[in-house]
Amino acid sequence: MVAVAGLILSALLRPLLVWNYTRVITAWCPDPSATIAMIITSRIRKTSEMAKILTSLAGVFAIGLSITATVALAETPDTDSQIMVFKTPWCGCCQAWVEAMEQAGYDVKTTDVEDLTAIKTRAGVPGGLEACHTAMIGGETKYVLEGHVPIEAVEKLMTERPDIRGVSTPGMPMGSLGMGDVPEANYTVYAFTGRYGEEPAVYFEVGKQ
């Protein structure tokens, strides 16, 4: 019974409470529409300011990556047996490739970076040929080794010394150097020049007839 009485009283008082609340709002905001417009404008202004701040931070971050890439690539290998590898700290297959190249007699130096995007851009790796790590090899003539390039392709490159920017094994093909022992491994190594308008060309093939 008490609960029913409470519900009835609440129903009777609700219009009065709403009316009083409206009077308070009107007293504080003589022109509610103008006030709402001011609130919206203020929020838009704050959002715009935040966007400018984020854009500035993104610009600083991009400049930082570019500087890091420039400094890193400035330390290029001095001889044909030296390789400089740029990889992420958590890439196990990258480390496996490094160890395989060391076992083949190459002097390999690694540099761990969180983001390889700037490195690959500075190295001239074309879109579509990216892999998990980027390396440089060579003394007077330096080449880019992108990804799990097999030792045979590296030796061919350093013997022929073609007029190209480097070679790439795109992605992470199973059975490629550092990607496990897969007898039926089948993949292609591409050469790229880094010159505008020139498409990558087949340079070396593994497991193809």
PDB file of C-alpha atoms in Angstrom:
ATOM      1  CA  MET A   1       0.000   0.000   0.000  1.00  0.00           C
ATOM      2  CA  VAL A   2       2.844   2.393   0.910  1.00  0.00           C
ATOM      3  CA  ALA A   3       4.584   1.607  -2.361  1.00  0.00           C
ATOM      4  CA  VAL A   4       1.421   2.347  -4.352  1.00  0.00           C
ATOM      5  CA  ALA A   5       0.973   5.647  -2.541  1.00  0.00           C
ATOM      6  CA  GLY A   6       4.560   6.545  -3.318  1.00  0.00           C
ATOM      7  CA  LEU A   7       4.072   5.875  -7.013  1.00  0.00           C
ATOM      8  CA  ILE A   8       0.919   8.020  -7.104  1.00  0.00           C
ATOM      9  CA  LEU A   9       2.676  10.896  -5.310  1.00  0.00           C
ATOM     10  CA  SER A  10       5.645  10.656  -7.668  1.00  0.00           C
ATOM     11  CA  ALA A  11       3.352  10.825 -10.698  1.00  0.00           C
ATOM     12  CA  LEU A  12       1.608  13.919  -9.319  1.00  0.00           C
ATOM     13  CA  LEU A  13       4.831  15.761  -8.465  1.00  0.00           C
ATOM     14  CA  ARG A  14       6.779  14.961 -11.675  1.00  0.00           C
ATOM     15  CA  PRO A  15       5.155  17.716 -13.826  1.00  0.00           C
ATOM     16  CA  LEU A  16       5.814  20.260 -11.057  1.00  0.00           C
ATOM     17  CA  LEU A  17       9.460  19.204 -10.763  1.00  0.00           C
ATOM     18  CA  VAL A  18       9.955  19.362 -14.521  1.00  0.00           C
ATOM     19  CA  TRP A  19       8.340  22.831 -14.611  1.00  0.00           C
ATOM     20  CA  ASN A  20      10.627  24.111 -11.832  1.00  0.00           C
ATOM     21  CA  TYR A  21      13.700  22.552 -13.507  1.00  0.00           C
ATOM     22  CA  THR A  22      12.781  24.243 -16.773  1.00  0.00           C
ATOM     23  CA  ARG A  23      12.436  27.594 -14.968  1.00  0.00           C
ATOM     24  CA  VAL A  24      15.912  27.170 -13.466  1.00  0.00           C
ATOM     25  CA  ILE A  25      17.466  26.316 -16.844  1.00  0.00           C
ATOM     26  CA  THR A  26      15.689  29.269 -18.466  1.00  0.00           C
ATOM     27  CA  ALA A  27      16.867  31.603 -15.714  1.00  0.00           C
ATOM     28  CA  TRP A  28      20.469  30.570 -16.211  1.00  0.00           C
ATOM     29  CA  CYS A  29      20.176  30.330 -20.000  1.00  0.00           C
ATOM     30  CA  PRO A  30      17.760  32.973 -21.334  1.00  0.00           C
ATOM     31  CA  ASP A  31      18.481  31.727 -24.856  1.00  0.00           C
ATOM     32  CA  PRO A  32      19.028  27.955 -24.645  1.00  0.00           C
ATOM     33  CA  SER A  33      19.652  27.610 -28.393  1.00  0.00           C
ATOM     34  CA  ALA A  34      22.429  30.198 -28.254  1.00  0.00           C
ATOM     35  CA  THR A  35      23.940  28.476 -25.235  1.00  0.00           C
ATOM     36  CA  ILE A  36      23.889  25.119 -26.986  1.00  0.00           C
ATOM     37  CA  ALA A  37      25.509  26.706 -30.026  1.00  0.00           C
ATOM     38  CA  MET A  38      28.253  28.153 -27.806  1.00  0.00           C
ATOM     39  CA  ILE A  39      28.866  24.749 -26.239  1.00  0.00           C
ATOM     40  CA  ILE A  40      29.089  23.068 -29.641  1.00  0.00           C
ATOM     41  CA  THR A  41      31.411  25.783 -30.970  1.00  0.00           C
ATOM     42  CA  SER A  42      33.637  25.415 -27.915  1.00  0.00           C
ATOM     43  CA  ARG A  43      33.847  21.665 -28.367  1.00  0.00           C
ATOM     44  CA  ILE A  44      34.634  22.036 -32.072  1.00  0.00           C
ATOM     45  CA  ARG A  45      37.369  24.535 -31.239  1.00  0.00           C
ATOM     46  CA  LYS A  46      38.870  22.176 -28.655  1.00  0.00           C
ATOM     47  CA  THR A  47      38.681  19.278 -31.117  1.00  0.00           C
ATOM     48  CA  SER A  48      40.375  21.381 -33.790  1.00  0.00           C
ATOM     49  CA  GLU A  49      43.131  22.380 -31.380  1.00  0.00           C
ATOM     50  CA  MET A  50      43.635  18.757 -30.382  1.00  0.00           C
ATOM     51  CA  ALA A  51      43.818  17.748 -34.065  1.00  0.00           C
ATOM     52  CA  LYS A  52      46.510  20.383 -34.638  1.00  0.00           C
ATOM     53  CA  ILE A  53      48.488  19.068 -31.679  1.00  0.00           C
ATOM     54  CA  LEU A  54      48.217  15.473 -32.919  1.00  0.00           C
ATOM     55  CA  THR A  55      49.232  16.544 -36.427  1.00  0.00           C
ATOM     56  CA  SER A  56      52.271  18.336 -35.031  1.00  0.00           C
ATOM     57  CA  LEU A  57      53.232  15.295 -32.974  1.00  0.00           C
ATOM     58  CA  ALA A  58      52.845  13.064 -36.031  1.00  0.00           C
ATOM     59  CA  GLY A  59      55.111  15.405 -37.965  1.00  0.00           C
ATOM     60  CA  VAL A  60      57.745  15.310 -35.246  1.00  0.00           C
ATOM     61  CA  PHE A  61      57.501  11.507 -35.133  1.00  0.00           C
ATOM     62  CA  ALA A  62      57.912  11.273 -38.922  1.00  0.00           C
ATOM     63  CA  ILE A  63      60.936  13.578 -38.824  1.00  0.00           C
ATOM     64  CA  GLY A  64      62.401  11.456 -36.047  1.00  0.00           C
ATOM     65  CA  LEU A  65      61.989   8.289 -38.108  1.00  0.00           C
ATOM     66  CA  SER A  66      63.557   9.951 -41.141  1.00  0.00           C
ATOM     67  CA  ILE A  67      66.545  11.148 -39.109  1.00  0.00           C
ATOM     68  CA  THR A  68      66.954   7.686 -37.575  1.00  0.00           C
ATOM     69  CA  ALA A  69      66.885   6.070 -41.021  1.00  0.00           C
ATOM     70  CA  THR A  70      69.370   8.576 -42.426  1.00  0.00           C
ATOM     71  CA  VAL A  71      71.823   8.087 -39.565  1.00  0.00           C
ATOM     72  CA  ALA A  72      71.448   4.296 -39.675  1.00  0.00           C
ATOM     73  CA  LEU A  73      71.954   3.999 -43.436  1.00  0.00           C
ATOM     74  CA  ALA A  74      74.968   6.306 -43.246  1.00  0.00           C
ATOM     75  CA  GLU A  75      76.804   3.439 -41.517  1.00  0.00           C
ATOM     76  CA  THR A  76      76.947   1.212 -44.589  1.00  0.00           C
ATOM     77  CA  PRO A  77      79.219  -1.844 -44.907  1.00  0.00           C
ATOM     78  CA  ASP A  78      82.794  -1.264 -46.102  1.00  0.00           C
ATOM     79  CA  THR A  79      83.601  -4.572 -47.804  1.00  0.00           C
ATOM     80  CA  ASP A  80      81.849  -7.195 -49.897  1.00  0.00           C
ATOM     81  CA  SER A  81      81.767  -9.567 -46.940  1.00  0.00           C
ATOM     82  CA  GLN A  82      80.100  -7.107 -44.574  1.00  0.00           C
ATOM     83  CA  ILE A  83      76.326  -6.965 -44.164  1.00  0.00           C
ATOM     84  CA  MET A  84      74.339  -4.512 -42.095  1.00  0.00           C
ATOM     85  CA  VAL A  85      70.873  -5.743 -41.124  1.00  0.00           C
ATOM     86  CA  PHE A  86      67.962  -3.657 -39.850  1.00  0.00           C
ATOM     87  CA  LYS A  87      65.243  -5.648 -38.121  1.00  0.00           C
ATOM     88  CA  THR A  88      62.700  -5.479 -35.321  1.00  0.00           C
ATOM     89  CA  PRO A  89      63.804  -6.816 -31.910  1.00  0.00           C
ATOM     90  CA  TRP A  90      61.196  -9.585 -31.873  1.00  0.00           C
ATOM     91  CA  CYS A  91      61.799 -11.052 -35.351  1.00  0.00           C
ATOM     92  CA  GLY A  92      63.035 -14.608 -34.901  1.00  0.00           C
ATOM     93  CA  CYS A  93      63.257 -15.468 -38.605  1.00  0.00           C
ATOM     94  CA  CYS A  94      65.326 -12.312 -39.188  1.00  0.00           C
ATOM     95  CA  GLN A  95      67.836 -13.542 -36.607  1.00  0.00           C
ATOM     96  CA  ALA A  96      67.837 -16.973 -38.257  1.00  0.00           C
ATOM     97  CA  TRP A  97      68.758 -15.325 -41.586  1.00  0.00           C
ATOM     98  CA  VAL A  98      71.547 -13.378 -39.857  1.00  0.00           C
ATOM     99  CA  GLU A  99      72.967 -16.558 -38.331  1.00  0.00           C
ATOM    100  CA  ALA A 100      72.824 -18.371 -41.686  1.00  0.00           C
ATOM    101  CA  MET A 101      74.742 -15.531 -43.357  1.00  0.00           C
ATOM    102  CA  GLU A 102      77.336 -15.596 -40.560  1.00  0.00           C
ATOM    103  CA  GLN A 103      77.773 -19.352 -41.011  1.00  0.00           C
ATOM    104  CA  ALA A 104      78.373 -18.675 -44.707  1.00  0.00           C
ATOM    105  CA  GLY A 105      81.311 -16.444 -43.782  1.00  0.00           C
ATOM    106  CA  TYR A 106      79.767 -12.972 -43.835  1.00  0.00           C
ATOM    107  CA  ASP A 107      80.479 -10.362 -41.178  1.00  0.00           C
ATOM    108  CA  VAL A 108      76.982  -9.329 -40.104  1.00  0.00           C
ATOM    109  CA  LYS A 109      76.045  -6.379 -37.922  1.00  0.00           C
ATOM    110  CA  THR A 110      72.447  -5.986 -36.760  1.00  0.00           C
ATOM    111  CA  THR A 111      70.515  -2.913 -35.693  1.00  0.00           C
ATOM    112  CA  ASP A 112      67.143  -3.338 -33.984  1.00  0.00           C
ATOM    113  CA  VAL A 113      64.478  -0.712 -34.695  1.00  0.00           C
ATOM    114  CA  GLU A 114      60.803  -0.588 -33.759  1.00  0.00           C
ATOM    115  CA  ASP A 115      59.583   0.568 -37.182  1.00  0.00           C
ATOM    116  CA  LEU A 116      61.317  -0.305 -40.465  1.00  0.00           C
ATOM    117  CA  THR A 117      59.159   1.906 -42.675  1.00  0.00           C
ATOM    118  CA  ALA A 118      61.609   4.799 -42.869  1.00  0.00           C
ATOM    119  CA  ILE A 119      64.546   2.422 -43.364  1.00  0.00           C
ATOM    120  CA  LYS A 120      62.859   0.719 -46.312  1.00  0.00           C
ATOM    121  CA  THR A 121      61.880   4.049 -47.843  1.00  0.00           C
ATOM    122  CA  ARG A 122      65.414   5.398 -47.604  1.00  0.00           C
ATOM    123  CA  ALA A 123      66.760   2.116 -49.005  1.00  0.00           C
ATOM    124  CA  GLY A 124      64.467   2.425 -52.022  1.00  0.00           C
ATOM    125  CA  VAL A 125      62.537  -0.812 -51.503  1.00  0.00           C
ATOM    126  CA  PRO A 126      59.479  -0.675 -53.817  1.00  0.00           C
ATOM    127  CA  GLY A 127      55.963  -1.254 -52.556  1.00  0.00           C
ATOM    128  CA  GLY A 128      55.038  -4.912 -52.831  1.00  0.00           C
ATOM    129  CA  LEU A 129      58.616  -6.120 -52.328  1.00  0.00           C
ATOM    130  CA  GLU A 130      58.813  -5.466 -48.592  1.00  0.00           C
ATOM    131  CA  ALA A 131      59.867  -8.210 -46.205  1.00  0.00           C
ATOM    132  CA  CYS A 132      60.582  -8.541 -42.492  1.00  0.00           C
ATOM    133  CA  HIS A 133      64.118  -7.116 -42.527  1.00  0.00           C
ATOM    134  CA  THR A 134      66.298  -4.883 -44.683  1.00  0.00           C
ATOM    135  CA  ALA A 135      70.047  -5.329 -45.189  1.00  0.00           C
ATOM    136  CA  MET A 136      72.917  -3.612 -46.986  1.00  0.00           C
ATOM    137  CA  ILE A 137      75.969  -5.354 -48.427  1.00  0.00           C
ATOM    138  CA  GLY A 138      79.045  -4.289 -50.341  1.00  0.00           C
ATOM    139  CA  GLY A 139      82.069  -2.075 -50.318  1.00  0.00           C
ATOM    140  CA  GLU A 140      82.430   0.334 -53.240  1.00  0.00           C
ATOM    141  CA  THR A 141      79.161  -0.882 -54.779  1.00  0.00           C
ATOM    142  CA  LYS A 142      76.453  -1.331 -52.163  1.00  0.00           C
ATOM    143  CA  TYR A 143      73.270  -3.319 -52.622  1.00  0.00           C
ATOM    144  CA  VAL A 144      70.057  -3.715 -50.657  1.00  0.00           C
ATOM    145  CA  LEU A 145      69.092  -7.208 -49.543  1.00  0.00           C
ATOM    146  CA  GLU A 146      65.412  -7.176 -48.651  1.00  0.00           C
ATOM    147  CA  GLY A 147      64.095 -10.152 -46.740  1.00  0.00           C
ATOM    148  CA  HIS A 148      65.167 -13.784 -46.832  1.00  0.00           C
ATOM    149  CA  VAL A 149      67.467 -13.569 -49.848  1.00  0.00           C
ATOM    150  CA  PRO A 150      69.283 -16.921 -50.309  1.00  0.00           C
ATOM    151  CA  ILE A 151      73.069 -17.106 -50.135  1.00  0.00           C
ATOM    152  CA  GLU A 152      73.253 -18.184 -53.787  1.00  0.00           C
ATOM    153  CA  ALA A 153      71.444 -15.022 -54.880  1.00  0.00           C
ATOM    154  CA  VAL A 154      73.750 -12.863 -52.743  1.00  0.00           C
ATOM    155  CA  GLU A 155      76.831 -14.498 -54.264  1.00  0.00           C
ATOM    156  CA  LYS A 156      75.405 -14.042 -57.761  1.00  0.00           C
ATOM    157  CA  LEU A 157      74.730 -10.377 -57.006  1.00  0.00           C
ATOM    158  CA  MET A 158      78.240  -9.685 -55.730  1.00  0.00           C
ATOM    159  CA  THR A 159      79.817 -11.535 -58.666  1.00  0.00           C
ATOM    160  CA  GLU A 160      77.784  -9.924 -61.456  1.00  0.00           C
ATOM    161  CA  ARG A 161      77.446  -6.472 -59.844  1.00  0.00           C
ATOM    162  CA  PRO A 162      74.485  -5.384 -61.991  1.00  0.00           C
ATOM    163  CA  ASP A 163      73.302  -1.777 -62.209  1.00  0.00           C
ATOM    164  CA  ILE A 164      70.468  -2.187 -59.723  1.00  0.00           C
ATOM    165  CA  ARG A 165      69.567  -0.935 -56.268  1.00  0.00           C
ATOM    166  CA  GLY A 166      69.146  -4.365 -54.739  1.00  0.00           C
ATOM    167  CA  VAL A 167      67.266  -7.652 -54.600  1.00  0.00           C
ATOM    168  CA  SER A 168      64.269  -8.793 -52.592  1.00  0.00           C
ATOM    169  CA  THR A 169      62.548 -11.948 -51.456  1.00  0.00           C
ATOM    170  CA  PRO A 170      59.103 -10.467 -50.733  1.00  0.00           C
ATOM    171  CA  GLY A 171      57.221 -11.583 -47.653  1.00  0.00           C
ATOM    172  CA  MET A 172      58.446 -14.605 -45.748  1.00  0.00           C
ATOM    173  CA  PRO A 173      58.316 -17.663 -48.064  1.00  0.00           C
ATOM    174  CA  MET A 174      58.443 -20.987 -46.258  1.00  0.00           C
ATOM    175  CA  GLY A 175      61.724 -22.725 -46.927  1.00  0.00           C
ATOM    176  CA  SER A 176      63.607 -19.550 -47.746  1.00  0.00           C
ATOM    177  CA  LEU A 177      66.831 -18.841 -45.845  1.00  0.00           C
ATOM    178  CA  GLY A 178      65.908 -18.502 -42.170  1.00  0.00           C
ATOM    179  CA  MET A 179      62.364 -19.777 -42.700  1.00  0.00           C
ATOM    180  CA  GLY A 180      62.886 -23.451 -42.010  1.00  0.00           C
ATOM    181  CA  ASP A 181      63.993 -26.454 -44.029  1.00  0.00           C
ATOM    182  CA  VAL A 182      61.306 -27.050 -46.645  1.00  0.00           C
ATOM    183  CA  PRO A 183      62.556 -29.250 -49.531  1.00  0.00           C
ATOM    184  CA  GLU A 184      59.712 -28.174 -51.822  1.00  0.00           C
ATOM    185  CA  ALA A 185      60.365 -24.458 -51.238  1.00  0.00           C
ATOM    186  CA  ASN A 186      59.348 -22.379 -54.228  1.00  0.00           C
ATOM    187  CA  TYR A 187      59.899 -18.628 -54.425  1.00  0.00           C
ATOM    188  CA  THR A 188      61.372 -15.821 -56.513  1.00  0.00           C
ATOM    189  CA  VAL A 189      64.007 -13.190 -55.800  1.00  0.00           C
ATOM    190  CA  TYR A 190      63.385  -9.895 -57.590  1.00  0.00           C
ATOM    191  CA  ALA A 191      65.818  -7.184 -58.637  1.00  0.00           C
ATOM    192  CA  PHE A 192      64.826  -3.530 -58.364  1.00  0.00           C
ATOM    193  CA  THR A 193      66.635  -0.452 -59.632  1.00  0.00           C
ATOM    194  CA  GLY A 194      65.069   2.265 -57.521  1.00  0.00           C
ATOM    195  CA  ARG A 195      64.595   4.313 -60.673  1.00  0.00           C
ATOM    196  CA  TYR A 196      61.195   5.823 -61.380  1.00  0.00           C
ATOM    197  CA  GLY A 197      59.001   3.827 -63.747  1.00  0.00           C
ATOM    198  CA  GLU A 198      61.170   0.688 -63.805  1.00  0.00           C
ATOM    199  CA  GLU A 199      59.402  -2.476 -62.710  1.00  0.00           C
ATOM    200  CA  PRO A 200      61.082  -5.195 -60.605  1.00  0.00           C
ATOM    201  CA  ALA A 201      62.510  -8.100 -62.599  1.00  0.00           C
ATOM    202  CA  VAL A 202      63.114 -11.744 -61.768  1.00  0.00           C
ATOM    203  CA  TYR A 203      66.711 -12.152 -60.606  1.00  0.00           C
ATOM    204  CA  PHE A 204      66.864 -15.584 -58.994  1.00  0.00           C
ATOM    205  CA  GLU A 205      64.446 -18.475 -58.581  1.00  0.00           C
ATOM    206  CA  VAL A 206      64.279 -21.296 -56.076  1.00  0.00           C
ATOM    207  CA  GLY A 207      62.388 -24.547 -56.700  1.00  0.00           C
ATOM    208  CA  LYS A 208      61.142 -23.564 -60.147  1.00  0.00           C
ATOM    209  CA  GLN A 209      61.557 -25.635 -63.313  1.00  0.00           C
TER     210      GLN A 209
END
